[in-house]
XYZ file of C-alpha atoms in Angstrom:
666
model
C 0.000 0.000 0.000
C 1.574 3.287 -1.118
C 0.915 6.392 0.960
C 1.324 9.841 -0.617
C 1.395 13.007 1.407
C -0.692 15.441 -0.585
C 1.720 18.286 0.128
C 4.348 16.497 -1.971
C 2.066 15.893 -4.962
C 3.455 17.135 -8.278
C 1.852 20.336 -9.502
C 0.006 20.310 -12.815
C -1.034 23.983 -12.946
C -0.644 25.729 -16.282
C -0.285 24.351 -19.783
C -2.568 21.826 -21.410
C -4.567 19.507 -19.152
C -2.747 16.433 -17.855
C -4.475 13.120 -18.488
C -1.885 10.937 -16.820
C 0.647 11.466 -14.082
C 3.386 10.747 -16.576
C 2.074 13.409 -18.926
C 2.661 16.106 -16.311
C 6.384 15.319 -16.021
C 9.210 16.258 -18.413
C 9.957 13.676 -21.051
C 12.982 11.509 -20.327
C 15.776 11.958 -22.836
C 15.594 8.271 -23.725
C 11.933 8.484 -24.740
C 11.362 9.709 -28.310
C 8.964 12.629 -28.596
C 6.762 10.558 -30.903
C 5.926 8.212 -28.024
C 4.468 10.921 -25.825
C 0.767 10.537 -25.165
C -1.514 12.868 -27.121
C -2.455 15.798 -24.898
C -6.004 16.106 -26.163
C -8.396 13.174 -26.103
C -11.375 15.140 -27.405
C -11.717 17.489 -30.364
C -14.329 19.913 -31.621
C -15.291 21.539 -34.904
C -16.809 25.014 -35.112
C -16.903 28.085 -37.336
C -19.030 31.205 -36.981
C -19.110 31.372 -40.793
C -21.921 28.808 -40.701
C -24.081 31.502 -39.058
C -24.307 33.364 -42.371
C -27.100 30.983 -43.429
C -30.095 32.881 -42.056
C -33.718 33.758 -42.725
C -34.760 37.395 -43.127
C -38.147 36.660 -41.535
C -36.691 34.765 -38.578
C -36.741 30.992 -38.193
C -36.381 28.363 -35.461
C -33.284 26.977 -37.248
C -31.434 30.154 -36.357
C -27.710 30.963 -36.480
C -27.495 31.358 -32.698
C -28.029 27.619 -32.264
C -24.311 26.948 -32.712
C -22.995 30.140 -31.104
C -24.949 29.434 -27.919
C -23.443 25.942 -27.724
C -19.964 27.305 -28.402
C -20.378 29.988 -25.743
C -21.639 27.660 -23.003
C -18.824 25.182 -23.647
C -16.323 28.029 -23.435
C -17.870 29.484 -20.255
C -17.718 26.077 -18.573
C -14.053 25.530 -19.547
C -14.819 22.607 -21.872
C -13.199 24.040 -24.990
C -9.850 24.545 -23.266
C -9.738 20.771 -22.700
C -10.547 20.031 -26.359
C -8.491 20.240 -29.517
C -9.885 22.600 -32.142
C -10.084 20.547 -35.311
C -9.800 22.094 -38.778
C -13.009 22.789 -40.645
C -13.369 22.886 -44.394
C -15.976 22.637 -47.100
C -17.111 19.212 -48.234
C -15.620 18.188 -51.561
C -17.883 17.403 -54.489
C -16.641 13.813 -54.733
C -17.318 13.349 -51.004
C -20.885 14.642 -51.249
C -21.522 12.411 -54.268
C -20.841 9.353 -52.113
C -24.381 9.982 -50.807
C -26.074 12.594 -52.995
C -26.801 12.936 -56.694
C -25.055 15.399 -58.982
C -28.410 17.101 -59.468
C -28.771 17.863 -55.749
C -25.177 19.106 -55.523
C -25.790 21.510 -58.399
C -29.135 22.619 -56.970
C -27.617 23.539 -53.590
C -24.621 25.360 -55.058
C -26.896 27.351 -57.372
C -28.441 29.036 -54.315
C -25.334 31.214 -54.140
C -26.589 33.341 -57.028
C -30.090 33.993 -55.658
C -31.186 37.608 -55.465
C -33.583 38.953 -52.860
C -36.317 38.798 -55.466
C -35.456 35.195 -56.322
C -35.696 34.263 -52.645
C -39.082 35.949 -52.332
C -40.393 34.303 -55.498
C -39.272 30.816 -54.438
C -40.426 31.089 -50.809
C -43.537 28.932 -51.295
C -41.521 26.206 -53.024
C -38.963 26.005 -50.234
C -41.631 26.217 -47.539
C -43.102 22.998 -48.939
C -39.683 21.400 -48.408
C -39.430 22.909 -44.889
C -36.438 24.985 -45.978
C -35.343 28.586 -46.180
C -32.502 29.736 -48.433
C -29.922 32.512 -48.506
C -26.978 33.298 -50.819
C -24.680 32.043 -48.027
C -26.565 28.738 -47.693
C -24.258 26.700 -50.010
C -21.124 27.794 -48.162
C -22.625 27.082 -44.721
C -23.971 23.699 -45.855
C -20.593 22.740 -47.312
C -18.815 23.793 -44.111
C -21.318 21.867 -41.995
C -20.779 18.646 -43.956
C -17.015 19.153 -44.137
C -16.875 19.816 -40.411
C -18.538 16.504 -39.565
C -16.177 14.732 -41.969
C -13.149 16.191 -40.190
C -14.608 15.376 -36.760
C -15.182 11.764 -37.827
C -11.813 11.330 -39.558
C -9.951 12.664 -36.508
C -11.536 9.941 -34.373
C -11.224 7.178 -36.963
C -7.524 7.954 -37.434
C -6.867 8.040 -33.694
C -5.918 11.729 -33.551
C -8.533 12.139 -30.803
C -10.742 9.642 -28.994
C -13.984 11.597 -29.311
C -15.176 14.694 -31.117
C -18.064 17.170 -31.166
C -19.120 18.792 -34.440
C -20.949 22.050 -33.597
C -22.381 22.615 -37.046
C -25.403 23.893 -38.938
C -27.450 23.558 -41.062
C -28.352 20.045 -39.883
C -28.317 17.098 -42.261
C -30.270 13.953 -41.330
C -33.367 14.771 -43.416
C -31.414 15.382 -46.647
C -32.031 12.446 -48.973
C -29.803 11.357 -51.851
C -31.846 13.353 -54.374
C -33.562 16.013 -52.268
C -32.848 18.666 -49.645
C -35.576 19.050 -47.019
C -36.394 19.604 -43.348
C -33.824 22.394 -42.730
C -31.164 20.077 -44.253
C -29.172 20.447 -47.479
C -26.420 17.821 -47.316
C -26.582 14.732 -45.104
C -23.564 15.532 -42.943
C -23.420 12.291 -40.947
C -24.027 10.004 -43.925
C -21.304 11.665 -45.978
C -18.887 11.492 -43.051
C -19.609 7.780 -42.534
C -18.956 7.043 -46.213
C -15.709 9.056 -46.203
C -14.473 7.318 -43.053
C -15.146 3.899 -44.589
C -13.340 4.945 -47.766
C -10.260 6.538 -46.199
C -9.640 4.597 -42.980
C -9.700 1.073 -41.589
C -13.022 1.772 -39.864
C -15.770 -0.171 -41.644
C -18.582 -0.927 -39.187
C -20.350 2.240 -38.079
C -23.296 2.779 -35.740
C -25.336 5.942 -36.308
C -27.597 6.649 -33.335
C -30.145 9.374 -34.099
C -31.942 10.793 -31.049
C -33.325 13.844 -32.842
C -37.071 14.029 -32.184
C -37.655 13.694 -35.951
C -36.902 10.539 -37.905
C -33.672 10.815 -39.916
C -35.219 9.700 -43.172
C -32.231 10.792 -45.249
C -29.704 8.871 -43.155
C -31.808 5.724 -43.139
C -32.291 6.005 -46.913
C -28.538 6.355 -47.491
C -27.809 3.008 -45.803
C -31.080 1.136 -46.234
C -29.418 -1.794 -48.043
C -25.989 -1.482 -46.386
C -25.122 -3.963 -43.591
C -21.917 -2.097 -42.684
C -23.864 0.802 -41.138
C -26.378 0.225 -38.364
C -28.901 3.069 -38.144
C -30.983 3.403 -34.966
C -33.498 6.209 -34.513
C -35.700 7.228 -31.587
C -38.320 9.714 -32.769
C -41.893 10.941 -32.611
C -43.874 9.068 -35.222
C -47.564 9.284 -34.344
C -48.663 6.851 -37.010
C -46.628 8.609 -39.686
C -48.288 11.977 -39.038
C -45.253 13.691 -37.491
C -42.529 15.156 -39.712
C -41.108 13.858 -42.016
C -44.395 11.902 -42.241
C -45.103 8.609 -43.932
C -44.312 4.981 -43.058
C -40.518 5.108 -43.526
C -39.941 5.742 -39.822
C -42.174 2.897 -38.643
C -40.889 -0.005 -36.587
C -41.353 -2.364 -39.553
C -39.038 -0.274 -41.756
C -35.968 -2.406 -41.093
C -33.878 -2.229 -44.279
C -33.814 -4.222 -47.492
C -31.611 -6.741 -49.254
C -28.294 -7.224 -47.414
C -29.252 -4.291 -45.166
C -32.347 -5.989 -43.761
C -32.276 -5.649 -39.984
C -29.747 -2.797 -39.982
C -32.367 -0.054 -39.746
C -33.945 0.119 -36.295
C -36.768 2.544 -35.582
C -38.200 3.235 -32.132
C -41.252 5.312 -33.101
C -42.969 7.115 -30.230
C -46.737 7.213 -30.819
C -47.233 10.521 -28.993
C -45.458 13.567 -27.601
C -44.240 13.945 -24.033
C -41.542 11.255 -23.881
C -38.897 11.751 -21.199
C -35.734 10.361 -19.640
C -37.328 7.138 -18.372
C -38.710 6.302 -21.821
C -35.479 6.971 -23.699
C -33.278 5.156 -21.192
C -35.575 2.114 -21.185
C -35.325 2.061 -24.985
C -31.537 2.171 -24.687
C -31.507 -0.680 -22.179
C -33.893 -2.944 -24.061
C -33.227 -2.138 -27.736
C -30.331 0.206 -28.508
C -27.531 -1.276 -26.415
C -28.342 -4.976 -26.943
C -28.353 -4.486 -30.725
C -25.301 -2.222 -30.664
C -23.328 -4.767 -28.628
C -24.216 -7.534 -31.068
C -23.295 -5.341 -34.050
C -19.987 -4.328 -32.388
C -19.208 -1.108 -34.295
C -15.768 0.294 -35.010
C -17.109 3.836 -34.654
C -20.228 5.447 -33.180
C -21.720 8.648 -34.588
C -24.542 10.387 -32.735
C -26.932 12.437 -34.830
C -27.424 14.690 -31.850
C -30.576 16.679 -32.312
C -31.706 18.255 -29.050
C -35.317 18.926 -30.018
C -36.584 16.161 -27.711
C -35.222 18.254 -24.844
C -37.402 19.739 -22.136
C -38.436 23.214 -23.268
C -38.334 22.640 -27.040
C -41.763 23.661 -28.343
C -41.263 21.889 -31.658
C -40.410 18.500 -30.140
C -42.736 18.704 -27.099
C -40.791 16.047 -25.198
C -39.040 16.110 -21.839
C -35.517 14.696 -22.102
C -33.268 16.420 -19.559
C -29.563 17.263 -19.921
C -28.916 14.405 -17.482
C -30.881 12.085 -19.774
C -28.697 13.021 -22.742
C -25.631 12.554 -20.539
C -26.640 9.007 -19.619
C -27.354 8.073 -23.244
C -23.976 9.480 -24.312
C -22.275 7.591 -21.505
C -23.795 4.297 -22.645
C -22.763 4.899 -26.256
C -19.228 5.777 -25.105
C -18.811 2.170 -23.970
C -18.960 0.986 -27.591
C -16.263 0.916 -30.291
C -13.468 1.247 -27.756
C -14.754 4.704 -26.888
C -14.485 6.082 -30.448
C -17.433 8.491 -30.598
C -18.465 11.426 -32.798
C -21.253 13.804 -31.750
C -22.717 15.754 -34.677
C -25.318 18.442 -34.052
C -28.659 18.017 -35.822
C -31.854 19.760 -34.630
C -32.872 21.506 -31.424
C -34.590 24.876 -31.483
C -34.858 26.149 -27.906
C -31.582 27.974 -27.350
C -31.496 27.388 -23.589
C -32.327 23.696 -23.948
C -29.877 23.038 -26.771
C -27.061 24.777 -24.880
C -27.685 22.919 -21.608
C -28.051 19.567 -23.392
C -24.912 20.047 -25.473
C -22.958 20.975 -22.329
C -24.120 17.775 -20.612
C -22.980 15.709 -23.607
C -19.642 17.540 -23.825
C -18.911 16.839 -20.171
C -19.440 13.120 -20.755
C -17.129 12.922 -23.759
C -14.538 14.813 -21.687
C -14.641 11.967 -19.174
C -17.052 13.108 -16.485
C -19.642 10.748 -15.057
C -23.323 11.428 -15.763
C -25.275 13.046 -12.929
C -27.589 10.909 -10.830
C -31.142 10.692 -12.103
C -34.162 10.557 -9.810
C -36.155 7.301 -9.642
C -37.542 6.710 -13.143
C -40.550 4.784 -14.404
C -41.196 4.609 -18.133
C -44.652 5.506 -19.367
C -47.077 2.784 -20.342
C -47.125 3.893 -23.985
C -43.306 3.871 -24.168
C -43.080 0.438 -22.548
C -45.612 -0.916 -25.015
C -43.766 0.633 -27.973
C -40.428 -0.807 -26.842
C -41.986 -4.243 -26.494
C -43.394 -4.035 -30.027
C -40.006 -2.928 -31.394
C -38.370 -5.833 -29.552
C -40.828 -8.222 -31.191
C -39.863 -6.853 -34.607
C -36.104 -6.640 -34.079
C -35.853 -10.090 -32.496
C -36.203 -11.402 -36.045
C -32.745 -10.012 -36.805
C -30.898 -9.730 -33.490
C -30.404 -12.549 -30.984
C -29.634 -10.086 -28.206
C -33.170 -8.696 -28.295
C -35.562 -10.663 -26.092
C -39.210 -9.532 -26.386
C -40.093 -11.296 -23.120
C -37.680 -9.042 -21.230
C -39.409 -5.990 -22.694
C -42.977 -6.965 -21.877
C -44.926 -4.278 -20.010
C -44.997 -4.939 -16.269
C -48.376 -5.985 -14.910
C -49.968 -4.143 -12.047
C -48.430 -6.175 -9.224
C -47.465 -3.404 -6.817
C -49.928 -4.482 -4.088
C -48.178 -7.857 -3.783
C -44.612 -6.729 -4.595
C -41.711 -5.860 -2.309
C -38.632 -4.030 -3.539
C -35.226 -5.706 -3.462
C -33.740 -2.986 -1.188
C -36.509 -3.683 1.341
C -35.690 -7.392 1.288
C -31.989 -6.672 1.762
C -32.739 -4.233 4.577
C -34.775 -6.853 6.431
C -32.038 -9.460 5.959
C -29.326 -7.105 7.152
C -31.295 -6.047 10.220
C -31.737 -9.705 11.163
C -28.047 -10.491 10.494
C -26.739 -7.576 12.585
C -28.921 -8.628 15.523
C -28.077 -12.339 15.373
C -24.319 -11.996 14.808
C -23.458 -8.847 16.728
C -26.458 -8.112 18.928
C -26.881 -4.783 17.119
C -30.140 -2.917 17.629
C -32.106 -0.569 15.398
C -31.615 3.109 16.188
C -35.035 4.790 16.094
C -35.588 7.942 14.057
C -38.141 10.621 14.875
C -38.548 12.762 11.738
C -41.181 11.315 9.383
C -39.086 12.284 6.350
C -36.110 10.329 7.742
C -38.248 7.389 8.882
C -39.663 6.981 5.366
C -36.184 6.933 3.823
C -33.975 5.271 6.453
C -36.187 3.161 8.712
C -34.233 0.150 10.041
C -31.057 1.389 8.316
C -29.188 2.622 11.408
C -28.023 0.033 13.938
C -25.683 0.147 16.915
C -23.904 -2.301 19.184
C -25.546 -2.573 22.643
C -22.572 -0.928 24.371
C -22.762 2.319 22.373
C -23.738 4.508 25.348
C -20.961 3.403 27.733
C -18.068 2.400 25.433
C -15.403 5.113 25.185
C -14.383 4.054 21.619
C -16.876 4.382 18.775
C -16.630 3.748 15.028
C -19.331 5.353 12.855
C -19.574 3.559 9.502
C -21.668 5.173 6.723
C -22.209 3.202 3.542
C -24.750 2.098 0.967
C -26.227 -1.362 0.425
C -23.709 -4.088 -0.285
C -23.068 -5.067 -3.877
C -25.208 -7.671 -5.561
C -23.234 -10.344 -7.401
C -25.695 -12.035 -9.715
C -25.535 -14.669 -12.404
C -27.650 -13.766 -15.419
C -29.447 -15.909 -17.938
C -28.490 -13.250 -20.486
C -26.415 -10.094 -20.382
C -29.138 -8.384 -22.361
C -32.277 -9.512 -20.535
C -30.677 -9.370 -17.058
C -32.885 -12.231 -15.861
C -31.324 -13.323 -12.552
C -30.512 -16.883 -11.541
C -31.356 -16.507 -7.874
C -29.583 -19.670 -6.727
C -26.254 -18.333 -8.045
C -26.610 -14.743 -6.791
C -25.268 -13.147 -3.633
C -25.170 -9.999 -1.520
C -21.576 -8.890 -0.898
C -21.502 -6.936 2.371
C -18.144 -5.262 2.968
C -19.211 -4.176 6.468
C -18.944 -7.725 7.795
C -15.155 -7.667 8.155
C -15.147 -4.217 9.777
C -17.904 -5.169 12.242
C -16.227 -8.438 13.223
C -12.873 -6.700 13.749
C -14.425 -3.871 15.799
C -16.233 -6.390 17.985
C -13.012 -8.322 18.602
C -11.195 -5.088 19.534
C -13.960 -4.060 21.913
C -15.080 -0.971 19.969
C -18.690 0.168 19.736
C -20.115 0.592 16.231
C -22.857 2.739 14.721
C -23.659 1.305 11.289
C -25.629 3.596 8.933
C -26.944 2.641 5.500
C -27.431 5.996 3.743
C -29.235 4.553 0.715
C -32.649 6.305 0.920
C -35.842 4.512 0.071
C -37.277 6.103 -3.103
C -40.771 7.531 -3.583
C -40.976 9.006 -0.085
C -43.953 11.307 0.477
C -42.549 13.490 3.256
C -39.736 15.991 2.685
C -37.411 17.971 4.888
C -38.053 21.690 4.733
C -34.529 23.026 4.435
C -32.466 20.419 2.564
C -32.478 17.726 -0.094
C -29.330 16.165 1.382
C -31.034 13.302 3.198
C -27.852 11.315 3.756
C -26.306 14.286 5.526
C -29.547 14.931 7.394
C -29.704 11.434 8.877
C -26.042 11.648 9.947
C -26.642 15.011 11.664
C -29.732 13.600 13.395
C -27.747 10.631 14.716
C -24.924 12.918 15.828
C -27.210 15.262 17.751
C -29.459 12.651 19.317
C -27.135 9.680 19.945
C -23.424 10.125 19.275
C -23.111 13.290 21.341
C -24.915 11.618 24.243
C -22.600 8.609 24.411
C -19.538 8.242 26.617
C -17.291 7.940 23.568
C -14.106 9.994 23.800
C -12.475 8.199 20.897
C -14.433 8.455 17.651
C -13.639 7.574 14.038
C -15.855 8.394 11.046
C -15.637 5.917 8.136
C -17.357 6.543 4.807
C -17.591 4.074 1.925
C -18.887 5.076 -1.514
C -21.933 7.358 -1.162
C -21.433 7.275 2.602
C -18.448 9.620 2.153
C -20.704 12.505 1.111
C -22.927 11.927 4.158
C -19.894 11.913 6.476
C -18.577 15.131 4.921
C -21.994 16.767 5.257
C -21.947 15.934 8.962
C -18.442 17.371 9.363
C -19.466 20.546 7.570
C -22.643 21.079 9.598
C -21.244 20.178 13.023
C -17.691 21.437 12.623
C -17.010 22.570 16.200
C -18.164 19.407 17.959
C -16.640 17.140 15.310
C -13.196 18.733 15.645
C -13.457 18.371 19.426
C -14.618 14.743 19.456
C -13.471 12.937 16.297
C -9.938 11.529 16.071
C -9.973 10.487 12.437
C -11.883 10.392 9.144
C -11.639 7.603 6.558
C -13.004 7.923 3.015
C -13.011 4.960 0.624
C -13.832 6.347 -2.808
C -14.313 4.568 -6.124
C -12.713 5.504 -9.415
C -15.409 7.901 -10.609
C -16.007 9.949 -7.451
C -13.862 12.804 -6.210
C -13.339 12.593 -2.412
C -15.059 15.498 -0.694
C -13.354 18.015 1.563
C -14.711 20.626 3.986
C -15.564 24.021 2.532
C -14.927 27.582 3.680
C -13.608 27.361 7.275
C -9.764 27.292 7.250
C -9.569 25.709 10.731
C -11.851 22.863 9.672
C -9.911 22.292 6.465
C -6.643 22.111 8.406
C -8.152 19.737 10.983
C -9.418 17.470 8.204
C -6.013 17.513 6.482
C -4.259 16.415 9.684
C -6.763 13.743 10.704
C -7.921 12.014 7.529
C -6.990 9.269 5.126
C -8.470 8.674 1.678
C -8.406 5.322 -0.112
C -8.643 5.542 -3.917
C -7.624 3.440 -6.928
C -4.157 4.066 -8.341
C -5.752 5.332 -11.572
C -8.014 7.855 -9.828
C -8.173 11.279 -11.561
C -7.351 13.041 -8.278
C -3.677 12.350 -8.990
C -3.905 14.714 -11.961
C -5.286 17.554 -9.834
C -2.642 19.070 -7.560
C -5.125 21.452 -5.914
C -7.427 18.603 -4.892
C -4.495 16.532 -3.636
C -3.365 19.286 -1.287
C -6.747 19.344 0.455
C -6.404 15.792 1.774
C -4.080 14.272 4.345
C -2.689 10.834 3.538
C -3.889 9.237 0.324
C -3.716 5.458 0.044
C -3.364 4.237 -3.539
C -4.671 0.753 -4.232
C -4.428 -1.377 -7.371
C -8.189 -1.935 -7.411
C -10.945 0.080 -9.118
C -14.127 -1.572 -7.835
C -15.296 0.114 -4.589
C -16.412 -3.157 -2.966
C -12.986 -4.747 -3.507
C -11.210 -1.494 -2.730
C -12.382 -1.386 0.896
C -11.661 -5.099 1.391
C -8.117 -4.661 0.115
C -7.630 -1.504 2.183
C -9.116 -2.953 5.390
C -5.762 -3.756 7.077
C -4.602 -0.180 6.530
C -7.910 1.231 7.790
C -7.718 -0.935 10.909
C -4.150 0.223 11.582
C -5.204 3.858 11.206
C -8.078 3.404 13.673
C -5.909 1.622 16.263
C -3.182 4.234 15.929
C -5.648 7.086 16.451
C -7.318 5.395 19.403
C -3.973 4.541 21.030
C -2.859 8.184 20.839
C -5.961 9.302 22.706
C -5.669 6.421 25.177
C -2.036 7.357 25.883
C -2.964 11.000 26.394
C -5.625 10.011 28.911
C -3.223 7.725 30.745
C -5.132 4.553 29.917
C -4.383 1.455 27.895
C -6.595 -0.871 25.945
């Protein structure tokens, strides 16, 4: 076990962002410069010249769509972590990989339109859901060329992921016709160019624009090398672009049969739960079976909450989770290409959420989600259709759930009852009663203490979540559990047994709140912190404990830190040590504001993290913690097991110091 003092951590301030510890150090003379790791893992494409395409009367497909995205990424320091990729106009021979010569000529001819020509042709272009401007050809060529460069940079390994902030959009443009705000099919052209110029051959195009990408599906309808999946409002073919082409039975033709997958929503109002269920049951199972070399997202944000044209309710967090799932494919090679999205606030917030994911952040936690009945039914019908072509799709796993709530009990409730029984039988631990109705609803029977808690002078407070479930599945896709080969892994067992043998009292707190609670606290949404403060005020402070250690594991770390922050004076007086065991994707918390509290925490804490944790690339964060234990283990459940000897030594050392000061021995 290596222990680093944070004060000695190497600084990484200034210069391009460091992605590895090695990257922040000078190159050794023996290492050729060509072997140095690429500084930027993510690229972006953008040019304000695409804003020249505009409508004199105003239009929802407005130039500010891309500038707002660019601005919010810049304000949130995303662009400084991304490589600016070159942008250029699409070449004629590239466009002709998808489009006809006639369409190419028709779009380029718009350059010579006069104001009178535009006025005279307005009705014609309105029928195609288009507006035109003398700058339209240039903007459309830049938009297509930008997506090509974004895709080539990923396919060639110059960057791992890229974001093409482009307009006009492209997924409605068909081989022979421009339509639906689109002139050239940016994503389709880029996919063809990538296949032609690189070793990448199998491409997944995931289109989450609220409108069906008829042009993209048409471009690859008989092509088995490109899997096209679209989630869109369909409404029986009465929602743009209208007609049966976006139906669930439109699955491709010839060798491409089965490589077009439509998830057609029958009504407006779809939200995060509906989209994520579709990803879990349809998108990801098929994508895993297809195993693409590259993923391209046709990222229209018109299904976002607040978009009046799409009238759906996907949140930025919803887009983040979908992006995160797609990032697990193709070895992480992902291209995000802007399509629709017409509410400037919604498109900016959604694009920021997606950008944060491709930069390596974890998606934010979503509230408890339940898909709508109409979405569940649609997904089941799609599963029935796609199971003809994909073995990973199991219609039985997508069947709508019957109304069984009156006779059902949730798995967390079962585990809670088991754990309560186990703690009593093995350690004589008793439930700690709660008084607040809001806390009772969320944490009833989730706080337990050893019977000697009031008189023992040494107390360990352990905050954690439920143990991990290790389950054997009938299928990775269906997630049907084989109960006889499934287990609950409870990392608290070893800590409780050791504490009992040493004669320490224990307060064990499961901070996983029961969902769907009716009662709320008036002044906070931090229920984990609230239950810890309640236990501190009403139990811990009333005990005889003069030696006290706070241990947090996983989500329990945030609850412990909330307690420290809210009860700083009494914590600094009473607590001898703080232990945080943090997984790979969580940054260990530190106290805010008060310098005395920050210094106390620094001197009395240890943090256990994986060796590959991103904290080692952040010198400022490192300096806020005391000793940091680096472990060669990324899974939180194994991390605490592997670190247990070190944690036990830290606790005994802290308790022995206090015992020696008081003139007593244990």
